[in-house]
Amino acid sequence: MAEWTSAVGAAQLARLITSQQQRPGAPGTPGTPGTRKPPAYRSLADGIRLLVLEGRVPVAARLPAERELAVALSVSRTTVAAAYEALRGEGFLESRRGAGSWTSVPAGNPLPARGLEPLPPESLGSMIDLGCAALPAPEPWLTKAVQGALEELPPYAHTHGDYPAGLPALRRMLADRYTEQGIPTMPEQIMVTTGAMGAIDAICSLFAGRGERIAVESPSYANILQLMRVAGLRLVPVAMADGLSGWDLASWRQVLREAAPRLAYVVADFHNPTGALASDEQRRAMVEAARSAGTVLVVDETMAELRLDPGLDMPRPVCSFDPAGSTVVTVGSASKAFWAGLRIGWVRAAPDVIRSLVAARAYADLGTPVLEQLALNWLMRTGGWQEAVQLRREQARENRDALVAAVRRELPDWEFEVPQGGLTLWARAGGLSGSRLAEVGERVGVRVPSGPRFGVDGAFEGYVRLPFTVGGPVADEAAARLAAAARLVGTGAGGSGAEPPRTFVA
């Protein structure tokens, strides 16, 4: 019986490795001061090891045969054989005659994750976690909401408790909120889901089968990209415009026209990870382009409430440019604006789309927990939502300003633009490898996701994402630890076999 559960083709693995080795300023790259170019087999072994640690090559994935990978990389079979042998010695590869070779992790190492899940609470004492863009609950509003929900629970407790479309009261509340924004909406146009991830999973299942194309921003939200990969969708990346200027409409028009994707996924409001905010004109043009191509435009509004700069005039929601409801499907969530532990999301779409989503839900999760829906409804009905979101904005703004100041002080060669809202800063890491920074960062006490997690096939190697989840002295310490990791990576001391640096005391 084979020990591997998936396989990585030679061409795919070659693309991923090449994207790492060709980054500017990488240790061992010719012309990099103070470094020597490592042997070819060592570079190859390090590249595969980083891909495993990053989660971009899964654990228990069968690697291509030595001869196949040698041809794909244009190197000798001896180089590949030596790299595989080095990985076996380090515990990152296992082999068995007749079954091939597959990736593994050394005993005692945590399994790498493809997404950006938070660290377990018990791990937070010595590690600053910049991997998860989520803040603690804005108390006392969470407690008040749960208490209010418990008071309203008894009538629902006498029912079966299954509401595939969501509680009628919450559907009406969400519809009214859209209507107040000038977008007439009926409860029949709303389905409540288990978070935004549940919403997008349901949309992908309804509209796109395995092998169908979906256009995505490049970069885009890592967890959504992985959800789509697991669903068997073919990701078609579309580059973002420079800085915080939003969408590159010429690129979008070309991709929609030539690739004819079934779906397109976009984050127009404080884009994750770049923080970009699309203008009204960009939104209108994007809807028109999607309509012309016959593409369903899935718009993620989970960051829309998080405008941080006072006086910022927000553009109109994307769905306002699709009055017929034939092109845009909107996804919202309470997780970013309120608390990630309140797993409530929703879909706004045409009634026939909602009916289809609800019908398909019978084979998925049946419905969203009633108590959490009652809690969100209580918040929105009583004004607690507005109070809580205001607290969230103030906290995120303070954290953003503290983190920006600390990074500018400790890492002056890092490049970024400060977004007007959202929860993330997208930073070019001074010519260093984001993957190596992530690896070494864990050893000096800071966890940061590297750029390639937010791209397709190894893009954005020179970037990292920094969320606005820490402030004050913790932001200062996080930047200091990142600077320590950057020094190790920049001198080549963070490579395989280096002694772990001192862990700072949090």
XYZ file of C-alpha atoms in Angstrom:
506
model
C 0.000 0.000 0.000
C 1.414 3.437 -0.974
C 2.407 5.822 1.814
C 1.517 8.933 -0.196
C -1.916 10.564 -0.492
C -1.325 13.034 -3.364
C 1.215 13.633 -6.102
C 3.184 16.597 -7.429
C 4.118 16.565 -11.112
C 7.627 17.306 -12.334
C 6.606 20.458 -14.238
C 4.666 21.837 -11.271
C 7.478 21.162 -8.813
C 10.014 22.699 -11.200
C 7.946 25.914 -11.430
C 7.700 26.205 -7.656
C 11.429 25.601 -7.136
C 12.463 27.992 -9.888
C 10.314 30.787 -8.449
C 12.262 30.507 -5.187
C 15.731 30.265 -6.696
C 15.267 33.228 -9.043
C 14.215 35.737 -6.383
C 16.465 38.831 -6.125
C 18.865 38.917 -3.205
C 18.432 35.273 -2.277
C 21.264 33.722 -0.255
C 23.670 32.018 -2.598
C 22.541 34.002 -5.618
C 25.543 35.164 -7.670
C 26.391 38.756 -6.814
C 24.844 38.665 -3.336
C 27.458 40.173 -0.981
C 28.869 37.886 1.687
C 27.399 34.675 0.336
C 28.633 31.728 -1.657
C 26.561 29.838 -4.148
C 25.692 26.473 -2.571
C 26.027 23.206 -4.472
C 23.195 22.579 -6.913
C 21.868 19.598 -4.956
C 21.792 21.703 -1.761
C 19.818 24.494 -3.439
C 17.354 21.938 -4.752
C 16.978 20.228 -1.363
C 16.496 23.593 0.372
C 13.883 24.597 -2.173
C 11.824 21.444 -1.688
C 12.190 21.660 2.092
C 10.877 25.236 2.076
C 7.930 24.243 -0.092
C 7.014 21.570 2.443
C 7.459 23.905 5.418
C 5.334 26.508 3.644
C 2.609 23.975 2.940
C 2.755 24.652 -0.810
C 3.777 21.032 -1.322
C 1.635 18.902 1.008
C 3.000 16.376 3.447
C 2.631 12.832 2.088
C 2.792 14.085 -1.508
C 4.563 11.776 -3.955
C 7.436 13.570 -5.682
C 8.340 12.927 -9.309
C 10.975 10.336 -10.152
C 14.563 11.545 -10.196
C 14.844 11.332 -13.976
C 11.567 13.249 -14.546
C 12.511 16.107 -12.214
C 16.026 16.289 -13.684
C 14.562 16.806 -17.158
C 12.067 19.432 -15.914
C 14.831 21.394 -14.132
C 17.510 20.823 -16.798
C 19.943 19.406 -14.218
C 21.662 16.063 -13.927
C 19.936 13.070 -12.397
C 22.840 12.907 -9.932
C 21.882 16.366 -8.614
C 18.288 15.293 -7.994
C 19.384 12.011 -6.404
C 21.711 13.869 -4.017
C 18.970 16.364 -3.125
C 16.495 13.560 -2.384
C 19.127 11.817 -0.256
C 19.755 15.019 1.720
C 16.015 15.435 2.315
C 15.745 11.841 3.521
C 18.571 12.480 5.958
C 16.787 15.582 7.309
C 13.445 13.804 7.675
C 11.644 15.664 4.880
C 11.436 12.701 2.487
C 10.639 9.035 2.806
C 11.033 6.371 0.149
C 10.137 2.751 -0.426
C 11.042 0.571 -3.360
C 8.098 0.301 -5.702
C 6.208 3.160 -4.028
C 8.509 6.070 -4.868
C 9.394 9.000 -2.585
C 6.993 11.233 -0.684
C 7.284 14.308 1.498
C 7.272 14.141 5.284
C 8.246 16.269 8.288
C 10.820 15.340 10.935
C 9.552 13.871 14.184
C 8.424 16.592 16.561
C 7.820 19.215 13.876
C 4.264 20.568 13.491
C 2.563 19.790 10.220
C 2.675 22.790 7.871
C -0.696 24.266 6.997
C -1.841 25.450 3.592
C -3.955 28.181 5.166
C -3.407 30.821 7.803
C -4.972 29.201 10.843
C -4.231 30.784 14.255
C -1.753 29.241 16.641
C -3.204 27.255 19.558
C -3.639 29.530 22.611
C -1.026 27.553 24.551
C 1.606 28.500 21.946
C 1.120 32.238 22.246
C 3.325 32.772 25.308
C 6.598 32.705 23.404
C 5.432 33.383 19.838
C 4.052 36.592 18.336
C 1.442 35.425 15.843
C 1.208 37.573 12.717
C -0.247 34.727 10.693
C -3.922 35.275 11.451
C -5.617 38.586 10.618
C -8.129 38.467 13.471
C -8.551 40.463 16.676
C -9.988 39.542 20.081
C -13.723 40.078 20.576
C -14.826 43.693 21.158
C -16.183 43.300 24.639
C -18.582 43.833 26.291
C -20.556 43.400 23.089
C -19.888 39.698 22.586
C -21.112 38.870 26.091
C -24.144 41.127 25.717
C -25.004 39.556 22.353
C -24.801 36.010 23.705
C -26.923 36.943 26.720
C -29.487 38.558 24.433
C -29.487 35.485 22.191
C -30.088 33.170 25.160
C -33.123 35.219 26.149
C -34.554 34.845 22.639
C -33.679 31.170 22.246
C -36.657 29.381 23.945
C -39.143 29.675 21.028
C -36.535 28.267 18.638
C -35.682 25.450 21.022
C -39.181 24.041 20.463
C -38.470 23.643 16.730
C -36.198 21.230 14.837
C -33.521 23.955 14.714
C -32.640 23.488 11.025
C -32.873 26.696 8.986
C -30.986 26.050 5.718
C -31.536 29.619 4.485
C -30.939 31.158 7.910
C -33.239 32.484 10.600
C -35.980 34.584 8.989
C -35.337 37.454 11.420
C -31.634 37.634 10.518
C -32.311 37.334 6.780
C -34.715 40.262 7.079
C -32.192 42.261 9.115
C -29.412 41.725 6.553
C -31.746 42.547 3.656
C -32.775 45.776 5.380
C -29.126 46.774 5.828
C -28.554 46.505 2.071
C -31.743 48.435 1.405
C -30.542 51.222 3.711
C -27.433 51.483 1.531
C -29.635 52.160 -1.481
C -29.672 48.572 -2.756
C -33.252 47.255 -2.514
C -33.038 43.735 -1.141
C -35.626 41.159 -0.061
C -35.033 38.458 2.579
C -35.392 35.960 -0.269
C -32.094 37.317 -1.623
C -30.170 36.374 1.532
C -28.762 33.052 2.733
C -26.974 32.862 6.089
C -23.870 30.685 6.068
C -21.216 29.388 8.432
C -18.743 32.194 7.835
C -17.574 33.662 4.537
C -15.606 30.488 3.788
C -18.823 28.488 3.954
C -20.481 30.978 1.634
C -17.750 30.853 -1.004
C -17.519 27.079 -0.789
C -21.258 26.856 -1.492
C -21.013 29.304 -4.399
C -18.115 27.437 -5.991
C -19.952 24.129 -5.628
C -23.047 25.553 -7.307
C -21.448 27.420 -10.200
C -18.192 25.642 -11.009
C -17.365 21.957 -11.342
C -13.904 20.435 -11.134
C -11.601 21.703 -13.842
C -13.509 24.919 -14.517
C -11.692 28.234 -14.547
C -12.031 30.891 -11.858
C -10.296 34.242 -12.173
C -8.693 35.508 -8.969
C -6.791 38.612 -8.005
C -3.054 38.146 -7.780
C -2.310 38.258 -4.889
C -5.472 37.117 -3.138
C -6.624 35.651 0.173
C -4.666 32.447 0.817
C -7.426 30.407 2.464
C -9.843 31.085 -0.386
C -7.221 30.138 -2.972
C -6.647 26.848 -1.199
C -10.385 26.193 -0.903
C -10.635 26.576 -4.668
C -7.640 24.344 -5.313
C -9.132 21.600 -3.154
C -12.396 21.969 -5.101
C -10.463 21.209 -8.291
C -10.911 24.655 -9.845
C -8.335 26.058 -12.269
C -7.099 29.377 -10.886
C -6.482 32.128 -13.440
C -4.479 34.907 -11.725
C -5.045 38.553 -12.648
C -2.429 41.008 -11.423
C -3.478 43.818 -9.103
C -2.649 47.375 -10.095
C 0.402 48.968 -8.488
C 0.185 49.975 -4.837
C -3.282 50.624 -3.446
C -4.918 51.637 -6.726
C -7.142 48.573 -6.925
C -7.883 46.539 -10.014
C -5.983 46.560 -13.292
C -9.054 46.773 -15.505
C -7.195 46.190 -18.768
C -5.881 42.877 -17.417
C -9.310 41.904 -16.115
C -10.988 42.613 -19.438
C -8.394 40.554 -21.270
C -8.647 37.565 -18.911
C -12.447 37.597 -18.842
C -12.568 37.845 -22.632
C -9.918 35.232 -23.436
C -10.224 32.709 -20.573
C -14.019 33.005 -20.171
C -13.903 31.897 -16.503
C -17.124 30.636 -14.955
C -16.450 32.659 -11.798
C -14.290 35.580 -10.733
C -13.455 36.186 -7.074
C -12.595 39.725 -5.955
C -12.145 41.689 -2.714
C -12.977 45.291 -3.612
C -13.041 46.686 -0.060
C -9.615 46.805 1.637
C -8.308 43.889 -0.332
C -6.657 41.012 1.526
C -3.623 41.125 1.502
C -2.795 44.464 -0.196
C -5.380 46.725 1.481
C -6.418 48.251 -1.880
C -9.825 49.931 -2.171
C -11.478 49.850 -5.601
C -13.112 53.067 -6.796
C -16.702 53.450 -7.973
C -15.552 53.604 -11.591
C -13.469 50.450 -11.205
C -16.436 48.624 -9.685
C -18.776 49.716 -12.458
C -16.303 48.713 -15.170
C -15.615 45.356 -13.526
C -19.314 44.478 -13.389
C -19.726 45.444 -17.045
C -16.737 43.316 -18.065
C -18.008 40.307 -16.120
C -21.491 40.670 -17.576
C -20.097 40.836 -21.123
C -18.038 37.682 -20.544
C -20.875 35.739 -18.897
C -18.799 35.446 -15.707
C -20.360 35.395 -12.250
C -18.569 37.982 -10.102
C -18.185 36.809 -6.491
C -17.513 39.874 -4.328
C -16.068 39.362 -0.839
C -17.147 42.222 1.460
C -15.764 40.836 4.724
C -13.463 43.854 5.191
C -15.964 46.508 4.070
C -16.798 47.758 7.588
C -13.147 48.296 8.506
C -12.457 51.782 7.193
C -9.773 53.140 9.492
C -9.042 56.669 8.291
C -11.576 59.199 9.644
C -13.584 60.948 6.953
C -13.002 58.298 4.309
C -15.914 58.185 1.846
C -16.557 54.588 0.924
C -17.433 53.629 -2.665
C -20.790 52.065 -3.377
C -21.091 48.280 -2.911
C -20.280 46.382 -6.100
C -23.766 44.867 -6.266
C -25.245 48.373 -6.642
C -23.867 48.365 -10.202
C -25.809 45.163 -10.985
C -29.443 46.136 -10.384
C -30.765 43.097 -12.230
C -28.759 40.781 -9.978
C -27.617 38.649 -12.901
C -23.852 39.079 -12.493
C -22.826 39.828 -8.886
C -23.000 37.469 -5.919
C -21.991 39.204 -2.680
C -20.469 37.554 0.387
C -20.431 39.201 3.826
C -19.305 38.122 7.256
C -19.230 39.105 10.923
C -15.824 37.505 11.451
C -13.504 40.384 10.503
C -15.653 43.335 11.563
C -16.697 41.756 14.874
C -15.004 38.507 15.938
C -13.671 35.455 14.098
C -15.313 33.185 16.673
C -18.759 34.353 15.555
C -18.953 32.125 12.495
C -21.744 33.928 10.658
C -21.542 34.823 6.991
C -24.114 35.490 4.316
C -24.722 35.541 0.572
C -26.704 38.211 -1.255
C -27.806 37.160 -4.734
C -30.816 36.845 -7.005
C -33.664 34.808 -5.432
C -33.217 31.895 -7.848
C -29.528 31.659 -6.938
C -30.383 31.672 -3.233
C -32.944 28.917 -3.763
C -30.355 26.792 -5.536
C -27.782 27.390 -2.796
C -30.306 26.476 -0.103
C -31.363 23.310 -1.930
C -27.732 22.197 -2.279
C -27.130 22.803 1.415
C -29.085 19.696 2.320
C -25.991 17.727 1.286
C -23.530 19.978 3.123
C -23.977 21.420 6.630
C -27.820 21.793 6.739
C -27.613 25.203 8.395
C -25.797 27.684 10.611
C -26.006 27.468 14.444
C -29.153 29.168 15.719
C -27.625 30.727 18.835
C -24.935 32.542 16.849
C -27.514 33.850 14.376
C -29.592 35.175 17.265
C -26.512 36.871 18.714
C -25.741 38.685 15.444
C -29.375 39.648 14.980
C -29.426 41.055 18.538
C -26.323 43.140 17.809
C -27.732 44.593 14.609
C -31.191 45.235 16.076
C -30.005 47.003 19.223
C -27.213 49.151 17.788
C -24.564 47.022 19.434
C -23.122 46.160 16.023
C -22.288 49.793 15.262
C -20.731 50.269 18.714
C -18.678 47.089 18.408
C -17.472 47.900 14.886
C -16.388 51.339 16.057
C -14.302 49.729 18.803
C -12.822 47.367 16.235
C -11.886 50.288 13.943
C -10.195 52.183 16.761
C -8.190 49.148 17.850
C -7.168 48.249 14.290
C -6.182 51.869 13.555
C -3.966 52.045 16.654
C -2.390 48.698 15.804
C -1.820 49.723 12.182
C -0.068 52.938 13.162
C 2.092 51.190 15.780
C 3.082 48.387 13.394
C 3.872 50.768 10.536
C 6.088 52.895 12.789
C 7.896 49.830 14.173
C 8.545 48.274 10.757
C 9.792 51.567 9.330
C 12.194 51.885 12.249
C 13.492 48.293 12.344
C 13.305 47.452 8.625
C 13.789 50.724 6.736
C 14.435 48.990 3.396
C 11.053 47.234 3.399
C 8.540 48.820 1.009
C 4.784 49.167 1.526
C 1.871 51.569 1.247
C -0.332 52.183 4.276
C -3.946 51.178 3.514
C -6.906 53.276 4.639
C -8.702 50.285 6.079
C -8.796 46.538 6.494
C -6.478 44.456 8.617
C -3.367 43.793 6.526
C -0.128 45.388 5.326
C 1.518 43.947 2.196
C 5.275 44.486 2.423
C 8.109 43.922 -0.038
C 10.820 42.429 2.158
C 13.899 44.284 0.923
C 14.873 41.683 -1.676
C 14.717 38.785 0.786
C 12.786 35.556 0.402
C 9.441 35.664 2.156
C 9.512 31.893 2.516
C 12.861 31.986 4.310
C 11.709 34.866 6.512
C 8.681 32.801 7.527
C 10.851 29.785 8.293
C 13.492 31.668 10.279
C 10.895 33.908 11.911
C 9.346 30.948 13.706
C 12.733 30.201 15.239
C 13.157 33.746 16.598
C 9.612 33.958 17.929
C 7.472 35.613 15.256
C 5.076 33.879 12.893
C 4.486 35.610 9.569
C 2.965 34.298 6.317
C 5.106 34.664 3.217
C 3.939 36.140 -0.059
C 3.692 32.902 -2.073
C 0.739 31.786 0.060
C -1.262 34.585 -1.539
C -0.277 33.808 -5.120
C -0.530 31.057 -7.695
C 2.450 28.763 -8.408
C 5.072 30.512 -6.297
C 4.425 34.175 -7.068
C 5.310 36.948 -4.557
C 8.375 35.268 -3.090
C 9.704 38.671 -2.036
C 6.682 39.669 0.083
C 5.170 39.048 3.505
C 1.758 39.957 4.930
C 1.604 41.765 8.267
C -1.808 42.022 9.995
C -2.941 44.778 12.362
C -3.393 42.380 15.266
C -0.711 43.644 17.655
C 0.078 47.124 18.907
C 2.188 49.049 21.402
C 5.231 47.220 22.797
C 4.161 43.964 21.127
C 4.290 45.626 17.702
C 7.764 46.928 18.546
C 8.902 43.455 19.588
C 7.345 41.846 16.489
C 9.267 44.220 14.231
C 12.480 43.567 16.175
C 12.061 39.823 15.733
C 11.364 40.273 12.025
C 14.519 42.353 11.753
C 16.479 39.582 13.486
C 15.058 37.035 11.042
C 15.889 39.327 8.108
C 19.510 39.635 9.238
C 19.844 35.851 9.440
C 18.266 35.341 6.036
C 20.310 38.141 4.485
C 23.618 36.668 5.646
C 22.680 33.102 4.780
C 22.731 32.078 8.470
C 19.118 30.988 8.348
C 19.710 28.144 5.925
C 19.592 24.418 6.541
C 21.746 23.288 9.412
C 22.128 26.706 11.054
C 21.886 26.857 14.822
C 18.516 28.229 16.009
C 18.886 31.849 17.113
C 17.970 32.992 20.596
C 14.236 33.172 21.246
C 13.145 36.501 22.619
C 11.080 36.598 25.808
C 7.598 37.930 25.055
